[in-house]
Amino acid sequence: MEDANAELDPSPILQAAFAFWTSKVLLTAVEFDVFTKLGDRRITGPELGAALGLHPRGIRDFFDALVAMQFLDREGDGPSATYFNTPAGSLYLDRSSSRYIGGILVMLNDRLLRFWHDLPEALHTGQPQNETKHGQKGMFEELYAELPRLEQFLGAMKGLSRINFEAFATKFNFSNFKTLCDVGGATGLLSIEVAKKHPHLRCTSFDLPPVEPMRKNISPPPDLAIASARPQAISSRTRCPRPT
């Protein structure tokens, strides 16, 4: 009698169970700035490993794992093989790219991964497993309390939001509007993207005072004028002059 279970494939179960392996390899590569170090170069594993300060024992397996997962490309074999960025890696994982999304990967690795480790406890107790679990303040209070942590969070949100902001600026009909106010606008990216495509709009990005240092570090396109409207909170007006 034929076993009905013989046709059932366990692969999806195993792939999901082992998914953290591939995730951790990618998150570690972003933490080490592998894609940024490579840039537009083609270099050997030992050269790349030395640039990253890695022990020789693991560099070949590490970089080849990224090749197998299609996050890097490789030309040749053995110690003389050269590694280089894929087009997607260059566009999204190199910090010098305007479309860099690695910020969210950095935060996943540094902050969120350890919280997800406590999922069983969350399901049993119903209690939050973020900073409050360890006697700290609420999530946003902790994020806003220290500049490096806030910078990491804003970098993560910027990478996630850029594509959505570009789509919003392109597809929404702003012809009947004169102003746009982005409350909680952080670095002002939405205002910048909308103002670039709709120069008739007056765009305002508003957020809390701790965000201002990051706001000042944003370099807007040369055709945008940025001014701070309120000293007690960020309310920066971003305007794109009309063509003459």
PDB file of N, CA and C in Angstrom, residues 148-225:
ATOM      1  N   PRO A 148      23.060  58.268  19.513  1.00  0.00           N
ATOM      2  CA  PRO A 148      23.398  57.153  18.614  1.00  0.00           C
ATOM      3  C   PRO A 148      22.221  56.215  18.364  1.00  0.00           C
ATOM      4  N   ARG A 149      21.441  55.930  19.426  1.00  0.00           N
ATOM      5  CA  ARG A 149      20.294  55.036  19.263  1.00  0.00           C
ATOM      6  C   ARG A 149      19.216  55.676  18.397  1.00  0.00           C
ATOM      7  N   LEU A 150      18.994  56.964  18.594  1.00  0.00           N
ATOM      8  CA  LEU A 150      18.014  57.673  17.774  1.00  0.00           C
ATOM      9  C   LEU A 150      18.474  57.734  16.320  1.00  0.00           C
ATOM     10  N   GLU A 151      19.762  57.969  16.125  1.00  0.00           N
ATOM     11  CA  GLU A 151      20.303  58.026  14.773  1.00  0.00           C
ATOM     12  C   GLU A 151      20.127  56.686  14.065  1.00  0.00           C
ATOM     13  N   GLN A 152      20.347  55.597  14.789  1.00  0.00           N
ATOM     14  CA  GLN A 152      20.158  54.273  14.212  1.00  0.00           C
ATOM     15  C   GLN A 152      18.700  54.059  13.818  1.00  0.00           C
ATOM     16  N   PHE A 153      17.781  54.457  14.688  1.00  0.00           N
ATOM     17  CA  PHE A 153      16.359  54.293  14.418  1.00  0.00           C
ATOM     18  C   PHE A 153      15.930  55.112  13.203  1.00  0.00           C
ATOM     19  N   LEU A 154      16.367  56.376  13.143  1.00  0.00           N
ATOM     20  CA  LEU A 154      15.982  57.225  12.026  1.00  0.00           C
ATOM     21  C   LEU A 154      16.586  56.718  10.718  1.00  0.00           C
ATOM     22  N   GLY A 155      17.805  56.188  10.789  1.00  0.00           N
ATOM     23  CA  GLY A 155      18.409  55.599   9.601  1.00  0.00           C
ATOM     24  C   GLY A 155      17.622  54.411   9.102  1.00  0.00           C
ATOM     25  N   ALA A 156      17.109  53.608  10.035  1.00  0.00           N
ATOM     26  CA  ALA A 156      16.298  52.456   9.662  1.00  0.00           C
ATOM     27  C   ALA A 156      14.995  52.894   9.001  1.00  0.00           C
ATOM     28  N   MET A 157      14.343  53.883   9.593  1.00  0.00           N
ATOM     29  CA  MET A 157      13.071  54.350   9.039  1.00  0.00           C
ATOM     30  C   MET A 157      13.267  55.034   7.687  1.00  0.00           C
ATOM     31  N   LYS A 158      14.378  55.726   7.530  1.00  0.00           N
ATOM     32  CA  LYS A 158      14.660  56.404   6.268  1.00  0.00           C
ATOM     33  C   LYS A 158      14.784  55.398   5.133  1.00  0.00           C
ATOM     34  N   GLY A 159      15.531  54.321   5.376  1.00  0.00           N
ATOM     35  CA  GLY A 159      15.703  53.309   4.348  1.00  0.00           C
ATOM     36  C   GLY A 159      14.405  52.633   3.969  1.00  0.00           C
ATOM     37  N   LEU A 160      13.569  52.349   4.977  1.00  0.00           N
ATOM     38  CA  LEU A 160      12.289  51.689   4.708  1.00  0.00           C
ATOM     39  C   LEU A 160      11.305  52.601   3.991  1.00  0.00           C
ATOM     40  N   SER A 161      11.366  53.891   4.292  1.00  0.00           N
ATOM     41  CA  SER A 161      10.335  54.814   3.824  1.00  0.00           C
ATOM     42  C   SER A 161      10.603  55.420   2.457  1.00  0.00           C
ATOM     43  N   ARG A 162      11.863  55.503   2.048  1.00  0.00           N
ATOM     44  CA  ARG A 162      12.209  56.263   0.854  1.00  0.00           C
ATOM     45  C   ARG A 162      11.397  55.837  -0.367  1.00  0.00           C
ATOM     46  N   ILE A 163      11.314  54.541  -0.626  1.00  0.00           N
ATOM     47  CA  ILE A 163      10.617  54.074  -1.824  1.00  0.00           C
ATOM     48  C   ILE A 163       9.131  54.429  -1.753  1.00  0.00           C
ATOM     49  N   ASN A 164       8.542  54.306  -0.566  1.00  0.00           N
ATOM     50  CA  ASN A 164       7.137  54.678  -0.396  1.00  0.00           C
ATOM     51  C   ASN A 164       6.937  56.171  -0.605  1.00  0.00           C
ATOM     52  N   PHE A 165       7.865  56.977  -0.084  1.00  0.00           N
ATOM     53  CA  PHE A 165       7.760  58.427  -0.253  1.00  0.00           C
ATOM     54  C   PHE A 165       7.870  58.818  -1.726  1.00  0.00           C
ATOM     55  N   GLU A 166       8.771  58.172  -2.441  1.00  0.00           N
ATOM     56  CA  GLU A 166       8.927  58.462  -3.862  1.00  0.00           C
ATOM     57  C   GLU A 166       7.653  58.113  -4.630  1.00  0.00           C
ATOM     58  N   ALA A 167       7.059  56.968  -4.272  1.00  0.00           N
ATOM     59  CA  ALA A 167       5.812  56.554  -4.934  1.00  0.00           C
ATOM     60  C   ALA A 167       4.680  57.530  -4.611  1.00  0.00           C
ATOM     61  N   PHE A 168       4.599  57.943  -3.354  1.00  0.00           N
ATOM     62  CA  PHE A 168       3.572  58.902  -2.936  1.00  0.00           C
ATOM     63  C   PHE A 168       3.727  60.217  -3.686  1.00  0.00           C
ATOM     64  N   ALA A 169       4.959  60.706  -3.780  1.00  0.00           N
ATOM     65  CA  ALA A 169       5.215  61.969  -4.469  1.00  0.00           C
ATOM     66  C   ALA A 169       4.880  61.887  -5.951  1.00  0.00           C
ATOM     67  N   THR A 170       5.046  60.700  -6.527  1.00  0.00           N
ATOM     68  CA  THR A 170       4.811  60.523  -7.966  1.00  0.00           C
ATOM     69  C   THR A 170       3.339  60.304  -8.290  1.00  0.00           C
ATOM     70  N   LYS A 171       2.649  59.522  -7.479  1.00  0.00           N
ATOM     71  CA  LYS A 171       1.316  59.051  -7.851  1.00  0.00           C
ATOM     72  C   LYS A 171       0.164  59.876  -7.278  1.00  0.00           C
ATOM     73  N   PHE A 172       0.395  60.557  -6.154  1.00  0.00           N
ATOM     74  CA  PHE A 172      -0.697  61.334  -5.569  1.00  0.00           C
ATOM     75  C   PHE A 172      -0.862  62.654  -6.323  1.00  0.00           C
ATOM     76  N   ASN A 173      -2.116  63.042  -6.528  1.00  0.00           N
ATOM     77  CA  ASN A 173      -2.409  64.289  -7.240  1.00  0.00           C
ATOM     78  C   ASN A 173      -2.386  65.466  -6.259  1.00  0.00           C
ATOM     79  N   PHE A 174      -1.313  66.252  -6.292  1.00  0.00           N
ATOM     80  CA  PHE A 174      -1.158  67.396  -5.393  1.00  0.00           C
ATOM     81  C   PHE A 174      -1.610  68.703  -6.030  1.00  0.00           C
ATOM     82  N   SER A 175      -2.195  68.643  -7.207  1.00  0.00           N
ATOM     83  CA  SER A 175      -2.484  69.878  -7.946  1.00  0.00           C
ATOM     84  C   SER A 175      -3.463  70.799  -7.219  1.00  0.00           C
ATOM     85  N   ASN A 176      -4.332  70.239  -6.379  1.00  0.00           N
ATOM     86  CA  ASN A 176      -5.319  71.057  -5.684  1.00  0.00           C
ATOM     87  C   ASN A 176      -4.857  71.503  -4.296  1.00  0.00           C
ATOM     88  N   PHE A 177      -3.583  71.233  -3.966  1.00  0.00           N
ATOM     89  CA  PHE A 177      -3.085  71.556  -2.630  1.00  0.00           C
ATOM     90  C   PHE A 177      -1.945  72.570  -2.724  1.00  0.00           C
ATOM     91  N   LYS A 178      -1.796  73.353  -1.663  1.00  0.00           N
ATOM     92  CA  LYS A 178      -0.725  74.340  -1.602  1.00  0.00           C
ATOM     93  C   LYS A 178       0.318  74.010  -0.534  1.00  0.00           C
ATOM     94  N   THR A 179      -0.087  73.215   0.462  1.00  0.00           N
ATOM     95  CA  THR A 179       0.829  72.904   1.563  1.00  0.00           C
ATOM     96  C   THR A 179       0.782  71.421   1.886  1.00  0.00           C
ATOM     97  N   LEU A 180       1.857  70.956   2.509  1.00  0.00           N
ATOM     98  CA  LEU A 180       1.923  69.598   3.043  1.00  0.00           C
ATOM     99  C   LEU A 180       2.651  69.665   4.374  1.00  0.00           C
ATOM    100  N   CYS A 181       2.087  69.033   5.403  1.00  0.00           N
ATOM    101  CA  CYS A 181       2.733  68.978   6.714  1.00  0.00           C
ATOM    102  C   CYS A 181       2.921  67.510   7.091  1.00  0.00           C
ATOM    103  N   ASP A 182       4.168  67.120   7.303  1.00  0.00           N
ATOM    104  CA  ASP A 182       4.496  65.759   7.709  1.00  0.00           C
ATOM    105  C   ASP A 182       4.797  65.766   9.199  1.00  0.00           C
ATOM    106  N   VAL A 183       3.808  65.377  10.020  1.00  0.00           N
ATOM    107  CA  VAL A 183       3.970  65.350  11.470  1.00  0.00           C
ATOM    108  C   VAL A 183       4.722  64.072  11.856  1.00  0.00           C
ATOM    109  N   GLY A 184       5.806  64.235  12.593  1.00  0.00           N
ATOM    110  CA  GLY A 184       6.683  63.104  12.862  1.00  0.00           C
ATOM    111  C   GLY A 184       7.584  62.839  11.675  1.00  0.00           C
ATOM    112  N   GLY A 185       7.966  63.910  10.984  1.00  0.00           N
ATOM    113  CA  GLY A 185       8.689  63.777   9.720  1.00  0.00           C
ATOM    114  C   GLY A 185      10.155  63.447   9.850  1.00  0.00           C
ATOM    115  N   ALA A 186      10.679  63.394  11.065  1.00  0.00           N
ATOM    116  CA  ALA A 186      12.066  62.993  11.318  1.00  0.00           C
ATOM    117  C   ALA A 186      13.029  63.811  10.474  1.00  0.00           C
ATOM    118  N   THR A 187      13.740  63.170   9.558  1.00  0.00           N
ATOM    119  CA  THR A 187      14.773  63.856   8.780  1.00  0.00           C
ATOM    120  C   THR A 187      14.223  64.713   7.659  1.00  0.00           C
ATOM    121  N   GLY A 188      12.907  64.722   7.467  1.00  0.00           N
ATOM    122  CA  GLY A 188      12.310  65.560   6.433  1.00  0.00           C
ATOM    123  C   GLY A 188      12.327  64.947   5.049  1.00  0.00           C
ATOM    124  N   LEU A 189      12.558  63.645   4.968  1.00  0.00           N
ATOM    125  CA  LEU A 189      12.701  63.000   3.666  1.00  0.00           C
ATOM    126  C   LEU A 189      11.425  63.092   2.832  1.00  0.00           C
ATOM    127  N   LEU A 190      10.258  62.910   3.462  1.00  0.00           N
ATOM    128  CA  LEU A 190       9.013  63.007   2.709  1.00  0.00           C
ATOM    129  C   LEU A 190       8.852  64.393   2.104  1.00  0.00           C
ATOM    130  N   SER A 191       9.109  65.426   2.902  1.00  0.00           N
ATOM    131  CA  SER A 191       8.990  66.791   2.399  1.00  0.00           C
ATOM    132  C   SER A 191       9.929  67.029   1.221  1.00  0.00           C
ATOM    133  N   ILE A 192      11.132  66.500   1.321  1.00  0.00           N
ATOM    134  CA  ILE A 192      12.106  66.676   0.245  1.00  0.00           C
ATOM    135  C   ILE A 192      11.639  65.996  -1.036  1.00  0.00           C
ATOM    136  N   GLU A 193      11.165  64.754  -0.913  1.00  0.00           N
ATOM    137  CA  GLU A 193      10.744  64.012  -2.105  1.00  0.00           C
ATOM    138  C   GLU A 193       9.518  64.663  -2.758  1.00  0.00           C
ATOM    139  N   VAL A 194       8.574  65.108  -1.950  1.00  0.00           N
ATOM    140  CA  VAL A 194       7.372  65.741  -2.502  1.00  0.00           C
ATOM    141  C   VAL A 194       7.721  67.095  -3.130  1.00  0.00           C
ATOM    142  N   ALA A 195       8.560  67.879  -2.453  1.00  0.00           N
ATOM    143  CA  ALA A 195       8.906  69.207  -2.954  1.00  0.00           C
ATOM    144  C   ALA A 195       9.665  69.136  -4.276  1.00  0.00           C
ATOM    145  N   LYS A 196      10.468  68.087  -4.441  1.00  0.00           N
ATOM    146  CA  LYS A 196      11.213  67.951  -5.694  1.00  0.00           C
ATOM    147  C   LYS A 196      10.285  67.784  -6.891  1.00  0.00           C
ATOM    148  N   LYS A 197       9.186  67.053  -6.696  1.00  0.00           N
ATOM    149  CA  LYS A 197       8.277  66.775  -7.799  1.00  0.00           C
ATOM    150  C   LYS A 197       7.133  67.774  -7.910  1.00  0.00           C
ATOM    151  N   HIS A 198       6.881  68.528  -6.835  1.00  0.00           N
ATOM    152  CA  HIS A 198       5.755  69.468  -6.827  1.00  0.00           C
ATOM    153  C   HIS A 198       6.226  70.814  -6.283  1.00  0.00           C
ATOM    154  N   PRO A 199       6.914  71.604  -7.094  1.00  0.00           N
ATOM    155  CA  PRO A 199       7.528  72.843  -6.621  1.00  0.00           C
ATOM    156  C   PRO A 199       6.534  73.905  -6.164  1.00  0.00           C
ATOM    157  N   HIS A 200       5.242  73.725  -6.481  1.00  0.00           N
ATOM    158  CA  HIS A 200       4.269  74.718  -6.032  1.00  0.00           C
ATOM    159  C   HIS A 200       3.893  74.531  -4.567  1.00  0.00           C
ATOM    160  N   LEU A 201       4.254  73.398  -3.967  1.00  0.00           N
ATOM    161  CA  LEU A 201       3.880  73.110  -2.586  1.00  0.00           C
ATOM    162  C   LEU A 201       4.844  73.729  -1.585  1.00  0.00           C
ATOM    163  N   ARG A 202       4.296  74.111  -0.449  1.00  0.00           N
ATOM    164  CA  ARG A 202       5.121  74.494   0.702  1.00  0.00           C
ATOM    165  C   ARG A 202       5.066  73.325   1.679  1.00  0.00           C
ATOM    166  N   CYS A 203       6.193  72.653   1.861  1.00  0.00           N
ATOM    167  CA  CYS A 203       6.221  71.418   2.649  1.00  0.00           C
ATOM    168  C   CYS A 203       6.879  71.658   4.006  1.00  0.00           C
ATOM    169  N   THR A 204       6.226  71.181   5.055  1.00  0.00           N
ATOM    170  CA  THR A 204       6.734  71.336   6.416  1.00  0.00           C
ATOM    171  C   THR A 204       6.919  69.970   7.046  1.00  0.00           C
ATOM    172  N   SER A 205       8.080  69.761   7.641  1.00  0.00           N
ATOM    173  CA  SER A 205       8.356  68.519   8.360  1.00  0.00           C
ATOM    174  C   SER A 205       8.511  68.848   9.841  1.00  0.00           C
ATOM    175  N   PHE A 206       7.700  68.211  10.690  1.00  0.00           N
ATOM    176  CA  PHE A 206       7.669  68.551  12.122  1.00  0.00           C
ATOM    177  C   PHE A 206       8.027  67.324  12.947  1.00  0.00           C
ATOM    178  N   ASP A 207       8.928  67.518  13.911  1.00  0.00           N
ATOM    179  CA  ASP A 207       9.258  66.426  14.828  1.00  0.00           C
ATOM    180  C   ASP A 207       9.773  67.009  16.138  1.00  0.00           C
ATOM    181  N   LEU A 208      10.137  66.136  17.082  1.00  0.00           N
ATOM    182  CA  LEU A 208      10.563  66.567  18.411  1.00  0.00           C
ATOM    183  C   LEU A 208      11.998  67.102  18.390  1.00  0.00           C
ATOM    184  N   PRO A 209      12.350  67.940  19.371  1.00  0.00           N
ATOM    185  CA  PRO A 209      13.679  68.566  19.394  1.00  0.00           C
ATOM    186  C   PRO A 209      14.860  67.601  19.307  1.00  0.00           C
ATOM    187  N   PRO A 210      14.826  66.393  19.938  1.00  0.00           N
ATOM    188  CA  PRO A 210      16.006  65.521  19.844  1.00  0.00           C
ATOM    189  C   PRO A 210      16.374  65.117  18.417  1.00  0.00           C
ATOM    190  N   VAL A 211      15.432  65.250  17.494  1.00  0.00           N
ATOM    191  CA  VAL A 211      15.704  64.846  16.114  1.00  0.00           C
ATOM    192  C   VAL A 211      16.539  65.891  15.375  1.00  0.00           C
ATOM    193  N   GLU A 212      16.589  67.096  15.890  1.00  0.00           N
ATOM    194  CA  GLU A 212      17.203  68.197  15.142  1.00  0.00           C
ATOM    195  C   GLU A 212      18.650  67.950  14.730  1.00  0.00           C
ATOM    196  N   PRO A 213      19.515  67.344  15.574  1.00  0.00           N
ATOM    197  CA  PRO A 213      20.881  67.089  15.110  1.00  0.00           C
ATOM    198  C   PRO A 213      20.940  66.260  13.838  1.00  0.00           C
ATOM    199  N   MET A 214      20.060  65.234  13.726  1.00  0.00           N
ATOM    200  CA  MET A 214      20.028  64.429  12.513  1.00  0.00           C
ATOM    201  C   MET A 214      19.471  65.227  11.346  1.00  0.00           C
ATOM    202  N   ARG A 215      18.528  66.100  11.635  1.00  0.00           N
ATOM    203  CA  ARG A 215      17.931  66.926  10.573  1.00  0.00           C
ATOM    204  C   ARG A 215      18.982  67.828   9.949  1.00  0.00           C
ATOM    205  N   LYS A 216      19.872  68.337  10.789  1.00  0.00           N
ATOM    206  CA  LYS A 216      20.911  69.230  10.292  1.00  0.00           C
ATOM    207  C   LYS A 216      21.941  68.495   9.454  1.00  0.00           C
ATOM    208  N   ASN A 217      22.052  67.176   9.675  1.00  0.00           N
ATOM    209  CA  ASN A 217      23.037  66.405   8.923  1.00  0.00           C
ATOM    210  C   ASN A 217      22.536  65.975   7.552  1.00  0.00           C
ATOM    211  N   ILE A 218      21.267  66.232   7.245  1.00  0.00           N
ATOM    212  CA  ILE A 218      20.725  65.861   5.943  1.00  0.00           C
ATOM    213  C   ILE A 218      21.106  66.922   4.924  1.00  0.00           C
ATOM    214  N   SER A 219      21.671  66.474   3.830  1.00  0.00           N
ATOM    215  CA  SER A 219      22.042  67.393   2.755  1.00  0.00           C
ATOM    216  C   SER A 219      20.954  67.363   1.690  1.00  0.00           C
ATOM    217  N   PRO A 220      20.138  68.413   1.600  1.00  0.00           N
ATOM    218  CA  PRO A 220      19.065  68.423   0.608  1.00  0.00           C
ATOM    219  C   PRO A 220      19.628  68.645  -0.786  1.00  0.00           C
ATOM    220  N   PRO A 221      18.867  68.337  -1.814  1.00  0.00           N
ATOM    221  CA  PRO A 221      19.305  68.641  -3.167  1.00  0.00           C
ATOM    222  C   PRO A 221      19.598  70.132  -3.309  1.00  0.00           C
ATOM    223  N   PRO A 222      20.465  70.517  -4.250  1.00  0.00           N
ATOM    224  CA  PRO A 222      20.878  71.920  -4.350  1.00  0.00           C
ATOM    225  C   PRO A 222      19.748  72.885  -4.677  1.00  0.00           C
ATOM    226  N   ASP A 223      18.642  72.389  -5.242  1.00  0.00           N
ATOM    227  CA  ASP A 223      17.545  73.288  -5.602  1.00  0.00           C
ATOM    228  C   ASP A 223      16.514  73.420  -4.486  1.00  0.00           C
ATOM    229  N   LEU A 224      16.840  72.920  -3.284  1.00  0.00           N
ATOM    230  CA  LEU A 224      15.916  73.032  -2.161  1.00  0.00           C
ATOM    231  C   LEU A 224      16.472  73.981  -1.112  1.00  0.00           C
ATOM    232  N   ALA A 225      15.602  74.850  -0.634  1.00  0.00           N
ATOM    233  CA  ALA A 225      15.986  75.754   0.449  1.00  0.00           C
ATOM    234  C   ALA A 225      15.370  75.256   1.737  1.00  0.00           C
TER     235      ALA A 225
END
